[in-house]
CSV table of C-alpha atoms in Angstrom, one decimal:
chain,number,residue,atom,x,y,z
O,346,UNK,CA,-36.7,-192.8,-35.5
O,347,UNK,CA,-38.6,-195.1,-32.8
O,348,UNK,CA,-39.4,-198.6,-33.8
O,349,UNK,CA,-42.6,-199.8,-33.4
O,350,UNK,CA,-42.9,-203.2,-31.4
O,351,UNK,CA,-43.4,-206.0,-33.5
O,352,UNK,CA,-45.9,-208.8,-32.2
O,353,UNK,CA,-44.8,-211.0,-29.8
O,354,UNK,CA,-45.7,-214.4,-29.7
O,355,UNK,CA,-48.3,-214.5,-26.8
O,356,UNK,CA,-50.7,-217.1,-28.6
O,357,UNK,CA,-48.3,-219.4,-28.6
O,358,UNK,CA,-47.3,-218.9,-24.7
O,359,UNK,CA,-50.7,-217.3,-23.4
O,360,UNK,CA,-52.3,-220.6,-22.6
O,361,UNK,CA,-51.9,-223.8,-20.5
O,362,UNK,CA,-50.0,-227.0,-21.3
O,363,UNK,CA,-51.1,-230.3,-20.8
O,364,UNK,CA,-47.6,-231.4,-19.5
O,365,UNK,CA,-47.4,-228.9,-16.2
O,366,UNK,CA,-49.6,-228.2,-13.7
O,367,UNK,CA,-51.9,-225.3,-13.5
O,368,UNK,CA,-50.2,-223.6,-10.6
O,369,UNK,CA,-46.8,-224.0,-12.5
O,370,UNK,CA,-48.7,-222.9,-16.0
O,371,UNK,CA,-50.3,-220.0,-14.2
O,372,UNK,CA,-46.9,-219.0,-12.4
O,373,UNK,CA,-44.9,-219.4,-15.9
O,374,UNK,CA,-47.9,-217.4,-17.7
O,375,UNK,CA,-47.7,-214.4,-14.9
O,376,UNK,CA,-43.9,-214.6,-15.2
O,377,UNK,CA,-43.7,-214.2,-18.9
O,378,UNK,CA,-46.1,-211.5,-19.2
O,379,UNK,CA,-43.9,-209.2,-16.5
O,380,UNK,CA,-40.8,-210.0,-17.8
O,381,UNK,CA,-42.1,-208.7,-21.4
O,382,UNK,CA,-44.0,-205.8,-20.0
O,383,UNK,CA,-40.4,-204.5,-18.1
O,384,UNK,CA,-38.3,-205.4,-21.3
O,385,UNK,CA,-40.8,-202.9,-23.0
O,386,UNK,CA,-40.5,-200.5,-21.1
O,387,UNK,CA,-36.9,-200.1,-21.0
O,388,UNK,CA,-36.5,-199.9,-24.4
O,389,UNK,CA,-35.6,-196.5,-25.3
O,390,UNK,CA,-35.8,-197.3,-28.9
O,391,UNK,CA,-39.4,-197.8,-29.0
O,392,UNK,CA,-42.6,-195.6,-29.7
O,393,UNK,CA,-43.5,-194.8,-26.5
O,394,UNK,CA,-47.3,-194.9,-27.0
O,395,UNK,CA,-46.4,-198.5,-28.6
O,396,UNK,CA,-45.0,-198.8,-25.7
O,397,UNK,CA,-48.2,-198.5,-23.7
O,398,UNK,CA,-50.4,-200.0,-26.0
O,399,UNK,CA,-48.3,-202.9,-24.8
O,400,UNK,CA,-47.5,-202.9,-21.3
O,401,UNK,CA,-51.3,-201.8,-20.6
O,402,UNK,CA,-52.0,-205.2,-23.1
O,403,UNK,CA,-49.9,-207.5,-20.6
O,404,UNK,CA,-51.2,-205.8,-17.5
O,405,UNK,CA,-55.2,-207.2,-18.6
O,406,UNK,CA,-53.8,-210.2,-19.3
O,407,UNK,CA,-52.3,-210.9,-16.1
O,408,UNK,CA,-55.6,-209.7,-14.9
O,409,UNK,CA,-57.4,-212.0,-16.8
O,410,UNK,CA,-54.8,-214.8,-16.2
O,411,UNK,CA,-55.4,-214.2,-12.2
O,412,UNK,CA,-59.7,-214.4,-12.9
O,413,UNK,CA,-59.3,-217.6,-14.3
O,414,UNK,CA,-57.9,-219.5,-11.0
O,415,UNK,CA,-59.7,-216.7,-8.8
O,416,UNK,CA,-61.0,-218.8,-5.7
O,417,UNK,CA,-58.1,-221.2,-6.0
O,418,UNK,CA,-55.5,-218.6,-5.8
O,419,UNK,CA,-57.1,-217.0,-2.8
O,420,UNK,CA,-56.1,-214.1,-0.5
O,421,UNK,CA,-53.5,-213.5,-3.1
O,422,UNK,CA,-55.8,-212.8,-5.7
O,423,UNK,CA,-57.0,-209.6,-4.5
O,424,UNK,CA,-53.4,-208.4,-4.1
O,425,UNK,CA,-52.1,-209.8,-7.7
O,426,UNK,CA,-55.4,-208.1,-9.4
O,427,UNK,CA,-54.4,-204.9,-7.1
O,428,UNK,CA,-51.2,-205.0,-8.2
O,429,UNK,CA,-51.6,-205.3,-11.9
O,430,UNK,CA,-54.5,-202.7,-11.9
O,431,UNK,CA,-52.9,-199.8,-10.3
O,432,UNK,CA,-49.4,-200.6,-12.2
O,433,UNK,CA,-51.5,-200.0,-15.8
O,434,UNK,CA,-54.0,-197.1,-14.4
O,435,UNK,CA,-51.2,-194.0,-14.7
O,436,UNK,CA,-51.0,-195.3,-18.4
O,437,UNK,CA,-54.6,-194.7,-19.1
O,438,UNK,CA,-54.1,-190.6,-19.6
O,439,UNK,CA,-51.5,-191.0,-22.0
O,440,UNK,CA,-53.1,-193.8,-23.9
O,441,UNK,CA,-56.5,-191.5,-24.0
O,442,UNK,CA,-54.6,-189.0,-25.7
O,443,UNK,CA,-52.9,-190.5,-28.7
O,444,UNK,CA,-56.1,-192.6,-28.8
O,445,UNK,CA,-58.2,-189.9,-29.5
O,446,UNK,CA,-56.1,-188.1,-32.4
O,447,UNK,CA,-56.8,-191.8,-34.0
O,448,UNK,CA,-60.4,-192.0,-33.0
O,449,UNK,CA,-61.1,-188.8,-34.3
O,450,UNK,CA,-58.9,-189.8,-37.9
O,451,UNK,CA,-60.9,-192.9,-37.7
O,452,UNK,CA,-64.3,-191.1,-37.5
O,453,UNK,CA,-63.8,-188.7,-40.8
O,454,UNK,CA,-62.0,-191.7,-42.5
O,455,UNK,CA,-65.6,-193.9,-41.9
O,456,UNK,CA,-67.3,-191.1,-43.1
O,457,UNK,CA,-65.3,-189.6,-46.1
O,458,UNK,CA,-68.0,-190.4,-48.3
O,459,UNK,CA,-69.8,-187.3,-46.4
O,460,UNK,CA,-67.3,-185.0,-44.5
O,461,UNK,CA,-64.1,-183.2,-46.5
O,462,UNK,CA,-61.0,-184.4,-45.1
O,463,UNK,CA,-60.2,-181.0,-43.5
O,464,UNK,CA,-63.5,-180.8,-41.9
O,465,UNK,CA,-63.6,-179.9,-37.9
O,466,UNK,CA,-60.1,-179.3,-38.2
O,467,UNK,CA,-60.3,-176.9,-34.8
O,468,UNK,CA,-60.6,-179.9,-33.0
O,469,UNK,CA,-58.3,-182.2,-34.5
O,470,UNK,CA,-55.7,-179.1,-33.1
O,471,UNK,CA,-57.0,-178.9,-29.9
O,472,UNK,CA,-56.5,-183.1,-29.4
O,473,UNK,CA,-53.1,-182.3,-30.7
O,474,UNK,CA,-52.7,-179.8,-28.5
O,475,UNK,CA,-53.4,-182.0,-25.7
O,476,UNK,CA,-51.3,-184.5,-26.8
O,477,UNK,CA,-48.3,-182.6,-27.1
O,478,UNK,CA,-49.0,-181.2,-23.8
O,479,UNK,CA,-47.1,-184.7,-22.4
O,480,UNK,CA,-43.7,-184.6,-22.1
O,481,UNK,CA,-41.2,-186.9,-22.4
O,482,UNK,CA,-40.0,-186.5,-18.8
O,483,UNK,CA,-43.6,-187.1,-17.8
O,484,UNK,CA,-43.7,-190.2,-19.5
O,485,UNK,CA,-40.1,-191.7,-18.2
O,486,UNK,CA,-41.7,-190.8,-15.2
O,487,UNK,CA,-44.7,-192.9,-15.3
O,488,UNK,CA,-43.1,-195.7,-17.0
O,489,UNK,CA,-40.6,-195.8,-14.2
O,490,UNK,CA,-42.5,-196.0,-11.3
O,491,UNK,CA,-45.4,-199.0,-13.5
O,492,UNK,CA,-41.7,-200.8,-13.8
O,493,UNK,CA,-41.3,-200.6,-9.9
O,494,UNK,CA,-44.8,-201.7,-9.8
O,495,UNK,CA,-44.4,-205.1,-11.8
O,496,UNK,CA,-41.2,-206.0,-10.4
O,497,UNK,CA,-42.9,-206.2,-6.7
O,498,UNK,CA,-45.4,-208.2,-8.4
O,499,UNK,CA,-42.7,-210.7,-10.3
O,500,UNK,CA,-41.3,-211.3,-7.2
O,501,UNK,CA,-44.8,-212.2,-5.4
O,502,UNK,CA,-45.4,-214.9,-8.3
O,503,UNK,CA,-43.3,-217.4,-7.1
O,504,UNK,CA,-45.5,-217.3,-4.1
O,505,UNK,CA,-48.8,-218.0,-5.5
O,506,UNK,CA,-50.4,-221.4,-4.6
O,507,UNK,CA,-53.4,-223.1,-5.7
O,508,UNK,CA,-56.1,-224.8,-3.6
O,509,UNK,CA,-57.1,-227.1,-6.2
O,510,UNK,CA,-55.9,-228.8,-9.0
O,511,UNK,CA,-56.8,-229.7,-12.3
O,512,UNK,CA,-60.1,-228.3,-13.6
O,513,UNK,CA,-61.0,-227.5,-10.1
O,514,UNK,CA,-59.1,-224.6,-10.1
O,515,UNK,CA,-60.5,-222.9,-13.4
O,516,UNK,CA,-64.3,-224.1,-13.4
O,517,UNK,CA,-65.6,-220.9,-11.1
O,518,UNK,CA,-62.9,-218.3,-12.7
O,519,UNK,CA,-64.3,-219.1,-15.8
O,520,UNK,CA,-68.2,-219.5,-14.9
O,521,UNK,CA,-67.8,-215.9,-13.5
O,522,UNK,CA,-66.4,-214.5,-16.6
O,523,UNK,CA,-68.9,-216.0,-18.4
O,524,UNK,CA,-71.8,-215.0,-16.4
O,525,UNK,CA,-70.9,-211.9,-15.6
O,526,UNK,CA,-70.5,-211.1,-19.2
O,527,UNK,CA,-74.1,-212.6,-20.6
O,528,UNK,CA,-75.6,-210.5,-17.7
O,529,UNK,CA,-74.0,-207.1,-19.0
O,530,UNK,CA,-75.1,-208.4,-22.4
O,531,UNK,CA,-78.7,-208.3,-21.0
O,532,UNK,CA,-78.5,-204.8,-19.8
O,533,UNK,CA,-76.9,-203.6,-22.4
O,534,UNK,CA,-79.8,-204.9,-24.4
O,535,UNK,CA,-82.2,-203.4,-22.4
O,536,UNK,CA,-79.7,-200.4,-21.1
O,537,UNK,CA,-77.7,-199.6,-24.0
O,538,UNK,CA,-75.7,-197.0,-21.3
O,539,UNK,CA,-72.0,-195.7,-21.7
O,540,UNK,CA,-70.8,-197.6,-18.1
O,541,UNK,CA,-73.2,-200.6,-19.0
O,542,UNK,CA,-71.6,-201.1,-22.1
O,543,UNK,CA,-67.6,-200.6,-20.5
O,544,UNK,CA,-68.7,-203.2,-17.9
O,545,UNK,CA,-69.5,-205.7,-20.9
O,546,UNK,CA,-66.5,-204.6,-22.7
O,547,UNK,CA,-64.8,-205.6,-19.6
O,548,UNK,CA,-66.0,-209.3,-18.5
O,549,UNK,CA,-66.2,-210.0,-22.4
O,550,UNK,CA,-62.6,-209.2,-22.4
O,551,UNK,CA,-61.9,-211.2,-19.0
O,552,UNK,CA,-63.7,-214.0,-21.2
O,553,UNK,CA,-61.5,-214.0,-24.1
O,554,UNK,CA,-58.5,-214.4,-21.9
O,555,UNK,CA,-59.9,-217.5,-20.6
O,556,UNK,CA,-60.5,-219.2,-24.1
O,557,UNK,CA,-57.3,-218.2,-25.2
O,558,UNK,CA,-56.0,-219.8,-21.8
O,559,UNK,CA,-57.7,-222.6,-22.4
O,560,UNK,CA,-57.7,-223.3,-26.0
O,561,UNK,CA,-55.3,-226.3,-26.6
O,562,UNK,CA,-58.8,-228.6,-25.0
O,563,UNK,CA,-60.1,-228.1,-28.1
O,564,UNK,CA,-58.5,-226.0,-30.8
O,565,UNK,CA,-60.6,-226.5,-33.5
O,566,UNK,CA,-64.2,-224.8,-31.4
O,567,UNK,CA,-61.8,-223.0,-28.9
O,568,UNK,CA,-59.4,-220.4,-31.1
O,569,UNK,CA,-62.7,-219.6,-33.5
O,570,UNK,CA,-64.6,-218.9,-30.6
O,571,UNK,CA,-61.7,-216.8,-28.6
O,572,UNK,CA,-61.1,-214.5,-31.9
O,573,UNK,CA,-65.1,-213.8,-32.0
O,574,UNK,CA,-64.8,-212.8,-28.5
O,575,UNK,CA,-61.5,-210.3,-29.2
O,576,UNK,CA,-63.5,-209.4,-31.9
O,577,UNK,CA,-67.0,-208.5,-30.2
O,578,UNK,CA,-64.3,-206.5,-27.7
O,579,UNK,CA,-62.9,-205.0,-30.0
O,580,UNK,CA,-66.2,-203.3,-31.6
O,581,UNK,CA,-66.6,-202.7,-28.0
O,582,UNK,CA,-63.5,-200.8,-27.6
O,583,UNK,CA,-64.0,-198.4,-30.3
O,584,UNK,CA,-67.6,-197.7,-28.7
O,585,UNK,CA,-65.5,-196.8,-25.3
O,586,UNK,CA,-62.9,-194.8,-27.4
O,587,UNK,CA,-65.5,-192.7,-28.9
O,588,UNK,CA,-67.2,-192.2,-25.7
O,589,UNK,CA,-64.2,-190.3,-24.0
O,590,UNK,CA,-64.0,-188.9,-27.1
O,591,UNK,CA,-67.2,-187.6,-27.0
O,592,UNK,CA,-66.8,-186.8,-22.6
O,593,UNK,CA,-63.3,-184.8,-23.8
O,594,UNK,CA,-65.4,-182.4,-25.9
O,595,UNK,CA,-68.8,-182.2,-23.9
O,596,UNK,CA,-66.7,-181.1,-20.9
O,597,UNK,CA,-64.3,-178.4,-22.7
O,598,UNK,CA,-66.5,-177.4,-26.0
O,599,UNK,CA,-65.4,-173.7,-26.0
O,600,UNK,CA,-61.6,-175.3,-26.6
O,601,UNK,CA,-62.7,-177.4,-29.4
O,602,UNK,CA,-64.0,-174.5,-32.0
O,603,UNK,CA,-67.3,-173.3,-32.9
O,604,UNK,CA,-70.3,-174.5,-31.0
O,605,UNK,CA,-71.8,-175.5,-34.5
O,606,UNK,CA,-69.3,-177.2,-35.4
O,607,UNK,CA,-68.8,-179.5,-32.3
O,608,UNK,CA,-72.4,-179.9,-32.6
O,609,UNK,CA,-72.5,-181.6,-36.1
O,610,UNK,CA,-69.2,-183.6,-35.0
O,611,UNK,CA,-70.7,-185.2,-31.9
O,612,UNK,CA,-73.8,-186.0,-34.2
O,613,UNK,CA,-71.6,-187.8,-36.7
O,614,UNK,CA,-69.8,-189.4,-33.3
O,615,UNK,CA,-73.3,-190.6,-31.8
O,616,UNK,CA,-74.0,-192.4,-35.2
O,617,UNK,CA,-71.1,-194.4,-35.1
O,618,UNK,CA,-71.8,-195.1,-31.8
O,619,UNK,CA,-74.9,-196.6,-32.3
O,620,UNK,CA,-73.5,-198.8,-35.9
O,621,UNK,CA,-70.5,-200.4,-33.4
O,622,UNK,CA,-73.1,-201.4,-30.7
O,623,UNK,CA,-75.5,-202.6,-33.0
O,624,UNK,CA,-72.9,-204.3,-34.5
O,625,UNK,CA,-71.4,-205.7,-31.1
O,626,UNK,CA,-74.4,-207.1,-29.7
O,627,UNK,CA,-75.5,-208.8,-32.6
O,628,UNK,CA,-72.3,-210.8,-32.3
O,629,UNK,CA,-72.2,-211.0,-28.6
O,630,UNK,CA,-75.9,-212.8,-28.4
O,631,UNK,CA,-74.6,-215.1,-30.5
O,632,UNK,CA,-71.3,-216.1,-28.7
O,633,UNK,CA,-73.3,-215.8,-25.0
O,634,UNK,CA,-76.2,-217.6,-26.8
O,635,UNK,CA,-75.5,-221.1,-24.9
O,636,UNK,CA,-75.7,-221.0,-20.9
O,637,UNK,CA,-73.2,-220.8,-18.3
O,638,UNK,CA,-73.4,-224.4,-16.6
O,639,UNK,CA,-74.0,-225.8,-20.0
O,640,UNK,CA,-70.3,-224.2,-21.3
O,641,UNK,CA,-68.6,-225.6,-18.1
O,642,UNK,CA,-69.9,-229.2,-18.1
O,643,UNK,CA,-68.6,-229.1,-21.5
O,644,UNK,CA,-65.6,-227.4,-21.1
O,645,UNK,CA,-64.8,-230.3,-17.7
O,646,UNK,CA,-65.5,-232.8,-20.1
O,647,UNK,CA,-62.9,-232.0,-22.5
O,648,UNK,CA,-60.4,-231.0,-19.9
O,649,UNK,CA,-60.6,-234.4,-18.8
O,650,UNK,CA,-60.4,-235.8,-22.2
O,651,UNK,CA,-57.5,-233.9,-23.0
């Protein structure tokens, strides 16, 4: 039977040390999170959606880990982020389709106070169906050629330099992240879209990296405020798993069973929609509450401190 993976200890390597520099912490973090990635993937042994779930885990870390020393790294940035994007984006189709069998489970589950456990059992089959339609030689496919992928980009690590030093090389990574993110908060807010609310999904995640990156400054106000961040993604990541969801059925209804049926399911979808973002930007106001030049004047401070 496959093994799931167990956790590996990213918080306690995911972040910079005080006693190397930050091109030799960023070059050490990039290196590490390759070297996992390709050791999962070999792995025979292993779930092969756990398998994913991971390597597509390490791939947004190494693009978050890049973000952070963006202008400093220059004209290799746009390669590295290249690079780590296209190695996770064939993993994206097989991740939606497990995904969405536990979506849907998910869905009933949060609503078995009002739904039968059979109930819409036509589509549950049809997801199924669509998740079985991956084979396993499709899949040793696709994790061959993101290996090929990351080991071009291990090999490009070593080459990374830095134009600055010290917090000079961090300050506008993580004022973008920052900004960027408060803005998509504001639309949201005012724009509460599907694609406005992945883009804040996204720079909130981009965000989190950077606390976690930067946490040993100041653990005590640093880790609580990185896990309310992975949190307030997280909410967000159940939105954008219910809204393919939600695309998957809009765009093939007839396979998916009666149209009253879909009907009352997509109604029950939309409603937990709207709970998770209510939810989300409640606790996203509060973490982008204090302003961008404020958070780095502060964050330089300690830095320096530390």
């Amino acid at each position: 039977m496959a093994r799931r993976f167990p956790e590996y200890p990213i918080e306690m390597s995911y972040k910079l040390k005080r006693s190397e520099s930050i091109q030799s912490g960023v070059r050490r973090i990039a290196t590490q999170q390759i070297d996992r990635a390709i050791t999962e993937l070999d792995d025979t042994t292993v779930d092969p959606h756990a398998t994913i779930h991971q390597v597509r885990k390490h791939c947004k870390e190494l693009r978050g880990l890049v973000r952070l020393v963006r202008p400093a790294l220059g004209k290799e940035y746009n390669a590295a982020n290249d690079a780590f994007r296209d190695a996770a984006e064939p993993l994206s189709r097989l991740r939606d389709a497990r995904s969405m069998m536990g979506t849907f489970d998910d869905l009933l589950d949060h609503f078995r106070s009002h739904v039968k456990p059979d109930a819409f059992g036509s589509i549950r089959d049809a997801l199924s169906r669509r998740l079985n339609k991956i084979t396993d030689d499709e899949i040793k496919q696709q994790f061959a050629g993101v290996r090929k992928k990351l080991v071009v980009s291990r090999k490009r690590v070593t080459d990374w330099k830095l134009s600055e030093t010290g917090f000079n090389a961090l300050d506008d990574g993580v004022a973008k992240t920052h900004h960027r993110a408060a803005d998509c908060l504001k639309n949201a807010l005012y724009d509460p879209e599907t694609e406005v609310i992945h883009q804040l999904r996204k720079h909130v995640k981009y965000h989190s990296y950077h606390a976690r990156l930067l946490r040993d400054i100041w653990p005590a106000v640093l880790n609580p405020y990185a896990a309310a961040l992975k949190e307030i993604g997280e909410l967000l990541g159940h939105d954008h798993d219910l809204a393919v969801l939600n695309e998957t059925i809009l765009t093939s209804q007839d396979e998916f069973g009666a149209a009253a049926d879909v009907e009352a399911f997509i109604g029950l979808l939309q409603q937990r929609r709207e709970q998770n973002s209510a939810a989300a930007m409640a606790e996203a106001q509060a973490a982008f509450a204090e302003p961008t030049e404020v958070l780095i004047k502060r964050l330089k401070a300690l830095w320096k401190l530390w």
